[in-house]
PDB file of C-alpha atoms in Angstrom:
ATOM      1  CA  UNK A 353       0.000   0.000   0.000  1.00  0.00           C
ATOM      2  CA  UNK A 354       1.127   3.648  -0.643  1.00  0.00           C
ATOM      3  CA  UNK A 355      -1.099   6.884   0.570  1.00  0.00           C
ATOM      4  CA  UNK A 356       0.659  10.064  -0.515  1.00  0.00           C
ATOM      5  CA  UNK A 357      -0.787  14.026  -0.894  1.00  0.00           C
ATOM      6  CA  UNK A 358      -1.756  15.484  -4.147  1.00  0.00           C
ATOM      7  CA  UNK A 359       1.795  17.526  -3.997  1.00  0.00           C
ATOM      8  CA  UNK A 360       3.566  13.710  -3.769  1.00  0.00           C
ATOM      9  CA  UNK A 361       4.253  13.249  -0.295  1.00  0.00           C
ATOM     10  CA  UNK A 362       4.069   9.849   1.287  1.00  0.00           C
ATOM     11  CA  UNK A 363       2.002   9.932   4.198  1.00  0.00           C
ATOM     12  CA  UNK A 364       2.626   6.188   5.058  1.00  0.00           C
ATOM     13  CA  UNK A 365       3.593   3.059   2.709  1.00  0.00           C
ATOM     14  CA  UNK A 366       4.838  -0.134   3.151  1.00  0.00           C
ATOM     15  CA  UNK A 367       7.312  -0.021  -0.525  1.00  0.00           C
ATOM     16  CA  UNK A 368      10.529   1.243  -0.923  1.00  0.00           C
ATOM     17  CA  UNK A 369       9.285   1.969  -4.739  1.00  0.00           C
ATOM     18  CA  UNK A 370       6.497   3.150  -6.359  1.00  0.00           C
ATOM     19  CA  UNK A 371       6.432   2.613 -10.042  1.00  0.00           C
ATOM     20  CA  UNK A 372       3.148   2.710 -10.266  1.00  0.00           C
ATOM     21  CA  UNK A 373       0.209   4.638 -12.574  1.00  0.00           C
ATOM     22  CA  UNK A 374      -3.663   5.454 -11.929  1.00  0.00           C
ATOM     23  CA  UNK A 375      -5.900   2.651 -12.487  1.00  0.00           C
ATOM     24  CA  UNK A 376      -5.103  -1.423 -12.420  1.00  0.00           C
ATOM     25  CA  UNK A 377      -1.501  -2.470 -13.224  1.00  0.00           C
ATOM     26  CA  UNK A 378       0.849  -5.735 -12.499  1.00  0.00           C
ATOM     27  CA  UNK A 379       3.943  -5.087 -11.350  1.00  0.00           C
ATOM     28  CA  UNK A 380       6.295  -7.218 -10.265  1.00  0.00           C
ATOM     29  CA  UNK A 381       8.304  -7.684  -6.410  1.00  0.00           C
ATOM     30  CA  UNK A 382      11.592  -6.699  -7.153  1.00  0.00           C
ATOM     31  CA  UNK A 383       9.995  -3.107  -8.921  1.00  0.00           C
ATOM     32  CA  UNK A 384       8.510  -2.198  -5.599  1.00  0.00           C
ATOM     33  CA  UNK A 385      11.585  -3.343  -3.566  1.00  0.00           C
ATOM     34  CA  UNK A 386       9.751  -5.914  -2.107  1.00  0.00           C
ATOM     35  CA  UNK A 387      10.029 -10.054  -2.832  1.00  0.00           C
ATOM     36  CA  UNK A 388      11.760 -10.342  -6.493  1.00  0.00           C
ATOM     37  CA  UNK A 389       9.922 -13.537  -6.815  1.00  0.00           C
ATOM     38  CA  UNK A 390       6.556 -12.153  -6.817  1.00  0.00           C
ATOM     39  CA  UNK A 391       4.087  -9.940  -9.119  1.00  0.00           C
ATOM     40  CA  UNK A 392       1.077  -7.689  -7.558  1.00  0.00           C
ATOM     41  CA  UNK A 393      -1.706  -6.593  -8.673  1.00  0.00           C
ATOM     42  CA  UNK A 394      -2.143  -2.765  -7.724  1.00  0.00           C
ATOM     43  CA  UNK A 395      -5.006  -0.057  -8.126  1.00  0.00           C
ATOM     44  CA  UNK A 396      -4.094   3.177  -7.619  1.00  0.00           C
ATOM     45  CA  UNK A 397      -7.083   6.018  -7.364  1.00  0.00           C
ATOM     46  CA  UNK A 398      -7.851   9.138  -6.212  1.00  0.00           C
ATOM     47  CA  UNK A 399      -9.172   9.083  -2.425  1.00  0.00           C
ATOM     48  CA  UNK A 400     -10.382  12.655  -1.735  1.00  0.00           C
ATOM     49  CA  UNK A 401      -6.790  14.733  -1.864  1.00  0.00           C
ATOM     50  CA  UNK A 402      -5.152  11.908  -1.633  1.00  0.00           C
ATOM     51  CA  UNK A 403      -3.723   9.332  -3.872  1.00  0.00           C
ATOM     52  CA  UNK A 404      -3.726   5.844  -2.373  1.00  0.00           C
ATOM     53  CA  UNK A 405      -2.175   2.379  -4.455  1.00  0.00           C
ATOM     54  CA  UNK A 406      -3.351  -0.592  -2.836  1.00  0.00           C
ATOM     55  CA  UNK A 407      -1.903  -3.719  -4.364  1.00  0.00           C
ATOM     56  CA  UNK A 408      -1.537  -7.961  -3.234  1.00  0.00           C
ATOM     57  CA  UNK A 409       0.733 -10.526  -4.024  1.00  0.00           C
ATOM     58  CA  UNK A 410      -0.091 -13.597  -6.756  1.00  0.00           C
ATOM     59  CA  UNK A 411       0.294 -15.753  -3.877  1.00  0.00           C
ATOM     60  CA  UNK A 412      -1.789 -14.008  -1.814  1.00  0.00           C
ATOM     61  CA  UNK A 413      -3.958 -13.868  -4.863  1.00  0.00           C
ATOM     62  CA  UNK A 414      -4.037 -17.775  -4.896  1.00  0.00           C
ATOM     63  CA  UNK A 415      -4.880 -18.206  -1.461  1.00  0.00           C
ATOM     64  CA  UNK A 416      -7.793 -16.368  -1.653  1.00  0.00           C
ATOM     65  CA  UNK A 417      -9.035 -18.238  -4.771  1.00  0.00           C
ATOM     66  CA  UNK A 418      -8.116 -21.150  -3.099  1.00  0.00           C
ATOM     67  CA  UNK A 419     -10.054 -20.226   0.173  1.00  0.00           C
ATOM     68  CA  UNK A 420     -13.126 -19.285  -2.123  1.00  0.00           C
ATOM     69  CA  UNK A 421     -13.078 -22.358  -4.207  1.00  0.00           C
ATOM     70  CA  UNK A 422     -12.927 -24.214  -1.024  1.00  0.00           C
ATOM     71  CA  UNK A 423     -15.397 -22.528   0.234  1.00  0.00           C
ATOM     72  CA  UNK A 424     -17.711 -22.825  -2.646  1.00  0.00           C
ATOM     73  CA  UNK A 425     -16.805 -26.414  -2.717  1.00  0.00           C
ATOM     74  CA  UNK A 426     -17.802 -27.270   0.811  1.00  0.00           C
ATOM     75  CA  UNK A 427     -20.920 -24.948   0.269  1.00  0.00           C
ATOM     76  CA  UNK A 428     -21.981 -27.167  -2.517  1.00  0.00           C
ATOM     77  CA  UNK A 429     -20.919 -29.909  -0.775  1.00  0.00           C
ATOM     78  CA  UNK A 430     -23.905 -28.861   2.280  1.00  0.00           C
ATOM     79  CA  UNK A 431     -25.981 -27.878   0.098  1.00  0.00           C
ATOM     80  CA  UNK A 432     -25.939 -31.322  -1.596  1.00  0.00           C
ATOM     81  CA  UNK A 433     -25.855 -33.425   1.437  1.00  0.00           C
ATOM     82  CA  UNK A 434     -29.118 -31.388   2.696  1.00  0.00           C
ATOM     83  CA  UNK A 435     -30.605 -31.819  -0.584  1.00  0.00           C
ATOM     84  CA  UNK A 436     -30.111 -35.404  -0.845  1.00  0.00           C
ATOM     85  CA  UNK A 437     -31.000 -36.285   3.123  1.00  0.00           C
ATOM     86  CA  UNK A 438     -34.558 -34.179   2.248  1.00  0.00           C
ATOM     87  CA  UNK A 439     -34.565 -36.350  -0.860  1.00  0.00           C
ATOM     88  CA  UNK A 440     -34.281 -39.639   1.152  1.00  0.00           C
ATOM     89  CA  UNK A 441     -36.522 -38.312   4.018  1.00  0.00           C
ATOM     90  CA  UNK A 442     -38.995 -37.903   1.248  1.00  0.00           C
ATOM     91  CA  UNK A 443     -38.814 -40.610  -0.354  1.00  0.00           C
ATOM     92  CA  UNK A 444     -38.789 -43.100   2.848  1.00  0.00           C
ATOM     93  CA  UNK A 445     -42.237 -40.843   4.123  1.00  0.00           C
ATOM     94  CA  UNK A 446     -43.838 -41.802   0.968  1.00  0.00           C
ATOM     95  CA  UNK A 447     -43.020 -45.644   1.053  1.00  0.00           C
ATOM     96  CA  UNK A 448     -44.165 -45.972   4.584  1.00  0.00           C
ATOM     97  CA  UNK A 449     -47.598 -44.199   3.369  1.00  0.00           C
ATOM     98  CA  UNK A 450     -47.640 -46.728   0.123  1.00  0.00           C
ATOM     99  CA  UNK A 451     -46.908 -49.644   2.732  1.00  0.00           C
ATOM    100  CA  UNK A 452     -49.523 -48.579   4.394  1.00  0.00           C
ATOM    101  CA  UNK A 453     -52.487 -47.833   1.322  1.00  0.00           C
ATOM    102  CA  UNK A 454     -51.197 -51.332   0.489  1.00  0.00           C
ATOM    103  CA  UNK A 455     -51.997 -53.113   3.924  1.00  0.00           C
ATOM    104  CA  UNK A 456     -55.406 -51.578   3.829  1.00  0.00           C
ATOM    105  CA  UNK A 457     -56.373 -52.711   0.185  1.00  0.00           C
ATOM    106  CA  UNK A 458     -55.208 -56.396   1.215  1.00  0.00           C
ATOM    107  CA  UNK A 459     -57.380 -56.156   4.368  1.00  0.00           C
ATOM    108  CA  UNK A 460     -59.457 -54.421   2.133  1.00  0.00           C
ATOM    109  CA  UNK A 461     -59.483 -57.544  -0.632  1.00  0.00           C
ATOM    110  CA  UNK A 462     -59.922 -60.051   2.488  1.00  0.00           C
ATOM    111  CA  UNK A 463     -63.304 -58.744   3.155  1.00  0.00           C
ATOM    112  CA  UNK A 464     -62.758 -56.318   5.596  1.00  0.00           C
ATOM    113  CA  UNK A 465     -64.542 -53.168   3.636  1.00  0.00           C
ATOM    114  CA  UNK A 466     -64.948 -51.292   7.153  1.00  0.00           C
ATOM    115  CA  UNK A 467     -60.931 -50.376   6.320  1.00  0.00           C
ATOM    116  CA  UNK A 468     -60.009 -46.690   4.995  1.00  0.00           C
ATOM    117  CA  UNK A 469     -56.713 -45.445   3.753  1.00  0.00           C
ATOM    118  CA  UNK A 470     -54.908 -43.353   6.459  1.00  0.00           C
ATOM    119  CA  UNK A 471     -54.438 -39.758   5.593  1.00  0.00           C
ATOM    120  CA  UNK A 472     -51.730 -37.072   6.615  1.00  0.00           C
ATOM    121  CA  UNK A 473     -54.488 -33.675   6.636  1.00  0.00           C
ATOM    122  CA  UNK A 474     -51.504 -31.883   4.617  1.00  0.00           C
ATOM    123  CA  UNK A 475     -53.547 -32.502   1.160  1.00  0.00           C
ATOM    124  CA  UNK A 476     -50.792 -33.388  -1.044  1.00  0.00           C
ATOM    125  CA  UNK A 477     -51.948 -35.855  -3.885  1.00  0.00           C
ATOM    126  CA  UNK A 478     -51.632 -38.902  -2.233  1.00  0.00           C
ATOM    127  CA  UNK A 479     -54.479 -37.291   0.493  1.00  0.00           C
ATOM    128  CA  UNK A 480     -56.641 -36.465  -2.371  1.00  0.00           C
ATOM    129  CA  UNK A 481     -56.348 -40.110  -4.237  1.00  0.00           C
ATOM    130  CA  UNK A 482     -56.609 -41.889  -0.843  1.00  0.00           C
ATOM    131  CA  UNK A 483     -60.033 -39.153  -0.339  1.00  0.00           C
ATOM    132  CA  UNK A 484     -61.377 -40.303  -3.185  1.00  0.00           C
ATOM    133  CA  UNK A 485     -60.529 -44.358  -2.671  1.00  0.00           C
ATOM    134  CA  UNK A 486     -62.118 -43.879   0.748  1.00  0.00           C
ATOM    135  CA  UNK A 487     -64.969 -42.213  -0.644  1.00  0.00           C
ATOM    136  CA  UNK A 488     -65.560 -45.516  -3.082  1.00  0.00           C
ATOM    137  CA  UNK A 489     -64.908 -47.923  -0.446  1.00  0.00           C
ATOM    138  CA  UNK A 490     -67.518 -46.075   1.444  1.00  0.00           C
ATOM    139  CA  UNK A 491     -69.421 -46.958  -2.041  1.00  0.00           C
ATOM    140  CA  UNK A 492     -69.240 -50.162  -1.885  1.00  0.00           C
ATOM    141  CA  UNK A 493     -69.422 -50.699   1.842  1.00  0.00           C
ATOM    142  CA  UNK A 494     -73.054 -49.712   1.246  1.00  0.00           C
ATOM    143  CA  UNK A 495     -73.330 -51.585  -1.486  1.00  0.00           C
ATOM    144  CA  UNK A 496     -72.108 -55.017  -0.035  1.00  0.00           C
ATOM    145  CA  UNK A 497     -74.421 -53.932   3.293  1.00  0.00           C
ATOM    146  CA  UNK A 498     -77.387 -53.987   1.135  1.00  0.00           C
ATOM    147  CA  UNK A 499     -76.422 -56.997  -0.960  1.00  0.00           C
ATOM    148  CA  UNK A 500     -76.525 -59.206   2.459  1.00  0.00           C
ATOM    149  CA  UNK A 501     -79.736 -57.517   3.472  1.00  0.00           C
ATOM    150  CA  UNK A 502     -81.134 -58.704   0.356  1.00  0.00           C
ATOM    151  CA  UNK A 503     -80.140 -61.964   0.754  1.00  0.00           C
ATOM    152  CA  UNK A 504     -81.025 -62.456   4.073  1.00  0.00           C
ATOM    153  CA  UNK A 505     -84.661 -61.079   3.077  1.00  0.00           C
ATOM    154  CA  UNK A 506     -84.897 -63.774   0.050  1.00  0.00           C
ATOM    155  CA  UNK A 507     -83.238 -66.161   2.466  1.00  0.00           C
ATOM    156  CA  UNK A 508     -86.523 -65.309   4.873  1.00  0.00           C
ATOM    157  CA  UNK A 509     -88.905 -64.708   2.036  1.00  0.00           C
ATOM    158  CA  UNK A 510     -87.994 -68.346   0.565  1.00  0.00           C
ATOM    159  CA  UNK A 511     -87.874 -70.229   3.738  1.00  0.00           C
ATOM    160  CA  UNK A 512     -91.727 -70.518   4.868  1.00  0.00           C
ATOM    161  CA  UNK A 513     -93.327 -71.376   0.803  1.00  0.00           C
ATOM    162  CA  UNK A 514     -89.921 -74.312   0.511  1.00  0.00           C
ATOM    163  CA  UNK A 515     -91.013 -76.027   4.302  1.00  0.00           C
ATOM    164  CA  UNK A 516     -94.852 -75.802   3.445  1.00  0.00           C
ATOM    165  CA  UNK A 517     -93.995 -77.378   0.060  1.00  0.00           C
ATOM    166  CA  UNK A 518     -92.055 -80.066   2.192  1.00  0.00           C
ATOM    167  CA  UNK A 519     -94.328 -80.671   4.291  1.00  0.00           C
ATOM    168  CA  UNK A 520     -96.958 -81.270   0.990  1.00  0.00           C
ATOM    169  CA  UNK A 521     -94.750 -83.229  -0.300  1.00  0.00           C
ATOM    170  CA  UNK A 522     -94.266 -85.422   2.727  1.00  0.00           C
ATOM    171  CA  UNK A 523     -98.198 -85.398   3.292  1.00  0.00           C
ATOM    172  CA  UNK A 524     -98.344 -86.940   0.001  1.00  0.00           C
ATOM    173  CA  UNK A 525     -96.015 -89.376  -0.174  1.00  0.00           C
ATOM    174  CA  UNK A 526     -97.638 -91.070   3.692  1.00  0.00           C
ATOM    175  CA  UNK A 527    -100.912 -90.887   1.781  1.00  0.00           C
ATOM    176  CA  UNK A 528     -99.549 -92.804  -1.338  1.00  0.00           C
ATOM    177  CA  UNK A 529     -97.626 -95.138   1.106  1.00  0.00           C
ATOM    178  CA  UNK A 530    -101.630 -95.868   2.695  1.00  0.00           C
ATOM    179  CA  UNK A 531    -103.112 -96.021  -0.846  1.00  0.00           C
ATOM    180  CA  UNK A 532    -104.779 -93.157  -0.264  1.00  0.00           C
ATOM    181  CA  UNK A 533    -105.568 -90.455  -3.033  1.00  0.00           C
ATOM    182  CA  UNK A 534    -103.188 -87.660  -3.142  1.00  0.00           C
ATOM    183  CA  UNK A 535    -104.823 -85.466  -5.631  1.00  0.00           C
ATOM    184  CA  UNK A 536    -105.364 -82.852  -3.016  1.00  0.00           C
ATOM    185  CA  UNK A 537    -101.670 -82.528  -2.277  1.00  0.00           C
ATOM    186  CA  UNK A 538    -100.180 -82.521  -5.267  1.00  0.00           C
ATOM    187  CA  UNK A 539    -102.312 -79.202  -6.220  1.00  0.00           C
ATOM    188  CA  UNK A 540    -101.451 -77.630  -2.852  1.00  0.00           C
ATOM    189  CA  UNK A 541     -97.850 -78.624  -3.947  1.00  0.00           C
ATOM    190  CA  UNK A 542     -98.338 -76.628  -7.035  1.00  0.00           C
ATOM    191  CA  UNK A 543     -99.723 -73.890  -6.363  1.00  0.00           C
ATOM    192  CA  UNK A 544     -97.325 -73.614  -3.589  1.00  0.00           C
ATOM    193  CA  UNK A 545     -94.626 -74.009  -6.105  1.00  0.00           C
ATOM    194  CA  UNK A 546     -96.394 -71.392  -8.129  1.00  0.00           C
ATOM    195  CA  UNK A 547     -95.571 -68.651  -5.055  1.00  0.00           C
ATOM    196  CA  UNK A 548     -92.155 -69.688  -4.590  1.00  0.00           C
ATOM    197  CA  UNK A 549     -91.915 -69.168  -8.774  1.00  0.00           C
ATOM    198  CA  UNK A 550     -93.583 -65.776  -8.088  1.00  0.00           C
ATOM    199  CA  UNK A 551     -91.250 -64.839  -4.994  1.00  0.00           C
ATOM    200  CA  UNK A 552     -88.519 -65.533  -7.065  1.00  0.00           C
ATOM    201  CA  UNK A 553     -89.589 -64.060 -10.473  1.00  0.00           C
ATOM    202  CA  UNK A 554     -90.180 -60.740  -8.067  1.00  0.00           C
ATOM    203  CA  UNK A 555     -86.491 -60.904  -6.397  1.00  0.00           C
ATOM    204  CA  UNK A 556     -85.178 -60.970 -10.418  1.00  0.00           C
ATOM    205  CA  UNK A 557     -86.927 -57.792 -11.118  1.00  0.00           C
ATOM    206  CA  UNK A 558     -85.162 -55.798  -7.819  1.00  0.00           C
TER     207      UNK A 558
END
């Protein structure tokens, strides 16, 4: 460095020569009376009435490259690290939740239709497909609840015309067995058959 008055005089410096001009410039150690061995890189500007050169060394030059690379390098180096432990994070939160939409559609496939895929409340996409799967289970929870109600009502419906017919049937086969005339049954037997046909052919409309 060099600060000197606008008349020339060195107010303080730390080179025994100055051959040095306004603006950027290289000049090398042994020019300044400094190392011989190195070059600097000096600006010299105006600084109210003063004129001040402030200059630094190539080596010094290459440390501080080397201490911004470096730091730039481990930066990146962070910045990667962070990125890729969010990544994995990520990643590893959204296979537990697929584990988990899985083990509900196999209970789910076993019959057990009360099940619902678990949801987060953050609304992402996989809380809006799982909404909507719930909603369709939900479907078809109703669906299968009627279905048995049905069946246990055709189940009911059938069950008194099929024992009368039974017992008609059994009626006329003790009267054959006495040689006694069965005509009587046998049309009891079909027009009981005829309601059963009826219950029926009204369950195949619903």
């Amino acid at each position: 460095y060099r600060l000197r008055t606008a008349e020339g005089t060195v107010v303080a410096t730390s080179m025994v020569e100055w051959p040095l001009v306004p603006g950027w410039s290289n000049v090398s150690g042994a020019a300044l009376g400094l190392e011989a061995e190195s070059n600097y890189r000096f600006l010299v500007q105006s600084v109210g009435t003063f004129e001040l050169a402030v200059g630094i060394s190539g080596e010094e030059r290459l440390e501080v490259t080397e201490i911004l690379l470096g730091s730039l390098f481990w930066s990146v180096a962070i910045v990667v690290v962070i990125a890729m432990s969010g990544a994995v994070a990520l990643a590893e939160r959204t296979r537990r939740r697929i584990a988990a939409m899985t083990n509900t559609m196999n209970k789910v496939a076993d019959g057990s239709l009360g099940e619902r895929l678990p949801l987060t409340g953050n609304g992402d996409d996989i809380d809006q497909i799982s909404i909507n799967v719930n909603r369709a289970l939900e479907r078809l929870e109703s669906v299968v609840n009627g279905m048995r109600r049905v069946s246990d009502d055709i189940a009911h419906d059938l069950r008194t015309p099929l024992g009368n017919l039974k017992i008609l049937i059994d009626d006329a086969i003790a009267r054959a067995e006495r040689g006694e005339p069965v005509n009587d049954d046998l049309v009891a037997a079909s027009e009981a058959t005829d309601r059963i046909n009826g219950i029926v052919s009204a369950l195949l409309r619903i």
